[in-house]
mmCIF file of C-alpha atoms in Angstrom:
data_model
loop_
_atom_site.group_PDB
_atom_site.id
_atom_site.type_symbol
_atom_site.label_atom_id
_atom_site.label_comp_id
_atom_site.label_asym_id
_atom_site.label_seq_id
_atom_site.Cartn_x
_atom_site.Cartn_y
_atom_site.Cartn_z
ATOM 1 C CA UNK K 440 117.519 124.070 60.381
ATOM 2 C CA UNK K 441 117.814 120.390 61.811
ATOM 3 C CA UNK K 442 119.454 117.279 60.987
ATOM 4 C CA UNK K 443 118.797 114.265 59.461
ATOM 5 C CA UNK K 444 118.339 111.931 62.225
ATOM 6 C CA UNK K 445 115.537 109.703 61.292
ATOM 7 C CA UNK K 446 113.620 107.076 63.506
ATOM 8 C CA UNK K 447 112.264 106.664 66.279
ATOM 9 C CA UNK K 448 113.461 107.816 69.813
ATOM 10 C CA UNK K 449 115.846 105.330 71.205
ATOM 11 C CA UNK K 450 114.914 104.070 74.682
ATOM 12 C CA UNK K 451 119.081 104.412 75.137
ATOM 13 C CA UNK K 452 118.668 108.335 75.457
ATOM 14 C CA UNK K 453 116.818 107.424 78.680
ATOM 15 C CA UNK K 454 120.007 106.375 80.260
ATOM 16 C CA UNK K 455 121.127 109.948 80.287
ATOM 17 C CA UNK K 456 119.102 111.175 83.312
ATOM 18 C CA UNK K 457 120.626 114.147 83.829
ATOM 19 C CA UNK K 458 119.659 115.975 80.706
ATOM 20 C CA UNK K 459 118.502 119.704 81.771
ATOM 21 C CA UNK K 460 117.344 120.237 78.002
ATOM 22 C CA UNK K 461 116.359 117.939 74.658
ATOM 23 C CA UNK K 462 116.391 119.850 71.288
ATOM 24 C CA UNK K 463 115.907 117.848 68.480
ATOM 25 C CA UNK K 464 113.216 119.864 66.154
ATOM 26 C CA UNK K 465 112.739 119.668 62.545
ATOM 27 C CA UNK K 466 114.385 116.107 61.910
ATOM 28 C CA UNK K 467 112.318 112.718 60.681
ATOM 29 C CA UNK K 468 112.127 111.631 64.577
ATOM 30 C CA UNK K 469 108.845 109.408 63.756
ATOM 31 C CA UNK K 470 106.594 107.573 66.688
ATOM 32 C CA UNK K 471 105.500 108.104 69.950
ATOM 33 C CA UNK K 472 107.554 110.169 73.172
ATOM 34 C CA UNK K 473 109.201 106.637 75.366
ATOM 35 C CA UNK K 474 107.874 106.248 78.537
ATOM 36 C CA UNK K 475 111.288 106.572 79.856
ATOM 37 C CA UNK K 476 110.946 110.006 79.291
ATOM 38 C CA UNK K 477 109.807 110.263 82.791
ATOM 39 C CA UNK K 478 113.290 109.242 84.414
ATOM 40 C CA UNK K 479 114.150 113.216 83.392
ATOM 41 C CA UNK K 480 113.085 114.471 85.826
ATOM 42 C CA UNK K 481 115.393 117.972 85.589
ATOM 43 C CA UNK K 482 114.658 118.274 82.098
ATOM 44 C CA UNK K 483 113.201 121.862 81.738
ATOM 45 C CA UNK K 484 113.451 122.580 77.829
ATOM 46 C CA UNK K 485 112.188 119.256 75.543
ATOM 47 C CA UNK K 486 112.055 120.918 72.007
ATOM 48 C CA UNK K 487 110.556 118.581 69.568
ATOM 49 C CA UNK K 488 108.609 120.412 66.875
ATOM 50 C CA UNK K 489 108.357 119.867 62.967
ATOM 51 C CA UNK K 490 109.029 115.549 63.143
ATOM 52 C CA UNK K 491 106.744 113.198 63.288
ATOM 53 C CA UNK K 492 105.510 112.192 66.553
ATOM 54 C CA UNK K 493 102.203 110.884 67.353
ATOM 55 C CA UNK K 494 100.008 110.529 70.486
ATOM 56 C CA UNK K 495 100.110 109.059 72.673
ATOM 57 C CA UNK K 496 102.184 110.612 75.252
ATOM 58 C CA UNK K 497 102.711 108.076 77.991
ATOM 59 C CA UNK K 498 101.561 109.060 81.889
ATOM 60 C CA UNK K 499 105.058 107.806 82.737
ATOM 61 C CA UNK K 500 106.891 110.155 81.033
ATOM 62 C CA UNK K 501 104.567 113.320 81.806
ATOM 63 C CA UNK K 502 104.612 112.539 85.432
ATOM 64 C CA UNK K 503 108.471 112.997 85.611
ATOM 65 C CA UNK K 504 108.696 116.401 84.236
ATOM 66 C CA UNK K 505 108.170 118.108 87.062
ATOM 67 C CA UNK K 506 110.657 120.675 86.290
ATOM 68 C CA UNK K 507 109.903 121.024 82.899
ATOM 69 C CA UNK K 508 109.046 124.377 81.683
ATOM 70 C CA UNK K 509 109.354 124.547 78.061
ATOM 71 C CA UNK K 510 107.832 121.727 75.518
ATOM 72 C CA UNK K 511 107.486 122.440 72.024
ATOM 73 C CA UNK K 512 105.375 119.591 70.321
ATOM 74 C CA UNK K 513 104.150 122.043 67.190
ATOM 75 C CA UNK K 514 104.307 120.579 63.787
ATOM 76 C CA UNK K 515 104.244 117.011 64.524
ATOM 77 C CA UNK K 516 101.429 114.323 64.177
ATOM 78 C CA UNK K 517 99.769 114.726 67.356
ATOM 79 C CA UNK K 518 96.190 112.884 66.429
ATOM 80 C CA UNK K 519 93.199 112.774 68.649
ATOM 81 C CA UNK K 520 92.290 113.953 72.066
ATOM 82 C CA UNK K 521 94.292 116.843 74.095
ATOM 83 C CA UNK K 522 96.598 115.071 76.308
ATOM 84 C CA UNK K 523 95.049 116.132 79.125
ATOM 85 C CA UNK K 524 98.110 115.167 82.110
ATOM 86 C CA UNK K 525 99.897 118.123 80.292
ATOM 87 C CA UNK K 526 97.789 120.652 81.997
ATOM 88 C CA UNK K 527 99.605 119.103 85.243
ATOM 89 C CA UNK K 528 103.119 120.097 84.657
ATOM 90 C CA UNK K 529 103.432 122.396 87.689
ATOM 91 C CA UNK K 530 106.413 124.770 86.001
ATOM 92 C CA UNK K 531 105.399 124.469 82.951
ATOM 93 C CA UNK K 532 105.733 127.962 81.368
ATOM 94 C CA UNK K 533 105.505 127.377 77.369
ATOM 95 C CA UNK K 534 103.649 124.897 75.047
ATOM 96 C CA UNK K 535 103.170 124.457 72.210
ATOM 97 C CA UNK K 536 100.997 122.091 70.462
ATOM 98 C CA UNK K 537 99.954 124.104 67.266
ATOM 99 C CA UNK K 538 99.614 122.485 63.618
ATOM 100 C CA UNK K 539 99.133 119.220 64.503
ATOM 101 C CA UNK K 540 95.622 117.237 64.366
ATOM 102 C CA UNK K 541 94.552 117.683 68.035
ATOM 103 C CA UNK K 542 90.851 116.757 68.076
ATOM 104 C CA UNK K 543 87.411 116.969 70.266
ATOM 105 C CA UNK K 544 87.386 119.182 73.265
ATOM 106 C CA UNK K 545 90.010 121.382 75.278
ATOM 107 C CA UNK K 546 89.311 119.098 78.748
ATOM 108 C CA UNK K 547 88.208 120.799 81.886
ATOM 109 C CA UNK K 548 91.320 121.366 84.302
ATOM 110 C CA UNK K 549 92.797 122.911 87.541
ATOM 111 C CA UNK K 550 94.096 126.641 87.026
ATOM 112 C CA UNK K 551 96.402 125.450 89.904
ATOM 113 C CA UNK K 552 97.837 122.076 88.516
ATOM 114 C CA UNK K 553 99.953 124.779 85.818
ATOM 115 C CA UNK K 554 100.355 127.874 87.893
ATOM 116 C CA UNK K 555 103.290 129.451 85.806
ATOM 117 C CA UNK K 556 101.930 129.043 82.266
ATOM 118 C CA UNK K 557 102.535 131.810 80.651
ATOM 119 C CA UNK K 558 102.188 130.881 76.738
ATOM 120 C CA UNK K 559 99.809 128.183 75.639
ATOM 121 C CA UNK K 560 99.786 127.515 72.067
ATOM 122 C CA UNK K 561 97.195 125.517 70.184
ATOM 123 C CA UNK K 562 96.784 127.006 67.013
ATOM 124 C CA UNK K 563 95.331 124.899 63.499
ATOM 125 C CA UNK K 564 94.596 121.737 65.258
ATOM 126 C CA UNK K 565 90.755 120.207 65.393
ATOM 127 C CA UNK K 566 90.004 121.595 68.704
ATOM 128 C CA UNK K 567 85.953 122.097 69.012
ATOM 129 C CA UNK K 568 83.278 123.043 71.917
ATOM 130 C CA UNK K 569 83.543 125.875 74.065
ATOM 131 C CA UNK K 570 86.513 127.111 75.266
ATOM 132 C CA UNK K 571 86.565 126.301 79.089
ATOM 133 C CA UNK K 572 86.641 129.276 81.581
ATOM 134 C CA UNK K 573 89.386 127.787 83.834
ATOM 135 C CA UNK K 574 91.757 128.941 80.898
ATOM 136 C CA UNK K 575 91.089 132.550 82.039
ATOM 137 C CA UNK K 576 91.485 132.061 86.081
ATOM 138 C CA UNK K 577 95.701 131.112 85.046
ATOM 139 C CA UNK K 578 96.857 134.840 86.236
ATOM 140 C CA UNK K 579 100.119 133.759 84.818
ATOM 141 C CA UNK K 580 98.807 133.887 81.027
ATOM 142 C CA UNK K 581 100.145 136.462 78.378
ATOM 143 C CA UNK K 582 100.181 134.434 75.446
ATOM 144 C CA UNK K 583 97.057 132.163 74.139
ATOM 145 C CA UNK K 584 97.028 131.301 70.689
ATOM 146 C CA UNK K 585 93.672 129.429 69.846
ATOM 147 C CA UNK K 586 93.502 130.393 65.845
ATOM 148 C CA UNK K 587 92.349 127.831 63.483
ATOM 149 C CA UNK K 588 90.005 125.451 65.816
ATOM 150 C CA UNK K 589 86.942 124.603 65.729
ATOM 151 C CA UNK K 590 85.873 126.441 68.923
ATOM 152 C CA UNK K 591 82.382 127.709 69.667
ATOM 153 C CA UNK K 592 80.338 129.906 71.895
ATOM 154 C CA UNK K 593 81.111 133.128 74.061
ATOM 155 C CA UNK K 594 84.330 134.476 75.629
ATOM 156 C CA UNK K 595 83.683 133.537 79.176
ATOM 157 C CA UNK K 596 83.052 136.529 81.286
ATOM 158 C CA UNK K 597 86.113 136.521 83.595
ATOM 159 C CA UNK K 598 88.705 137.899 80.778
ATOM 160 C CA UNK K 599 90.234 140.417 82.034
#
């Protein structure tokens, strides 16, 4: 269970650049991720699922997680287009965006921009098209979780 803390994220957290880890799911945390985000740059566990948060998620703050291998962004208000600079966190190892309102395409990418993904989550969202081939050239993959979209079109012949 969470707290109670309701609001928006204060841009005071960003003053603690050290943090190694953010947990702060299912609370009434409204708005969007502050761009200073980015100044945590060891962060490797930001747990934020089941607020309120919407898109977008500023470049700023994406571009300092390079460490970051855990984000949990499930159950929020995520609305509109894949944010597609999160398929360049290079440890990245878990996210999840399911149950939010994700909409349009899954965008094209670079296996190698996210070569430790191991469990990508994207489940009841608005997600539509094809699902893009690069997905299945990530040899780090176990976990894919793709239920509830809108997808369309074959498996692409590499699986496996």
């Amino acid at each position: 269970l969470g707290n109670a803390v309701k609001g928006k994220l204060p841009e005071e957290i960003c003053h603690l650049t050290e943090m190694r880890q953010i947990l702060l799911h299912n609370n009434d945390i409204q708005g969007t991720i502050p761009a200073c985000f980015g100044r945590f740059s060891n962060i490797h566990t930001l747990v934020l699922y089941n607020n309120h948060l919407e898109l977008p998620i500023p470049d700023e703050a994406i571009e300092g997680w390079t460490n970051l291998k855990t984000l949990f962004l499930n159950g929020n208000k995520l609305k509109g287009p894949f944010p597609q600079s999160l398929l360049k966190l290079p440890a990245l190892e878990e996210l999840d965006l399911g149950s939010n309102f994700l909409t349009g395409t899954f965008p094209a990418f670079n296996p190698d921009d996210i070569p430790r993904l191991k469990d990508l989550d994207l489940h009841n969202n608005e997600l539509t098209g094809t699902i893009p081939s690069t997905l299945f050239d990530i040899q780090t993959l176990e976990v894919l979780n793709i239920t509830k979209n809108s997808f369309n079109g074959s498996l692409p012949a590499n699986i496996g």
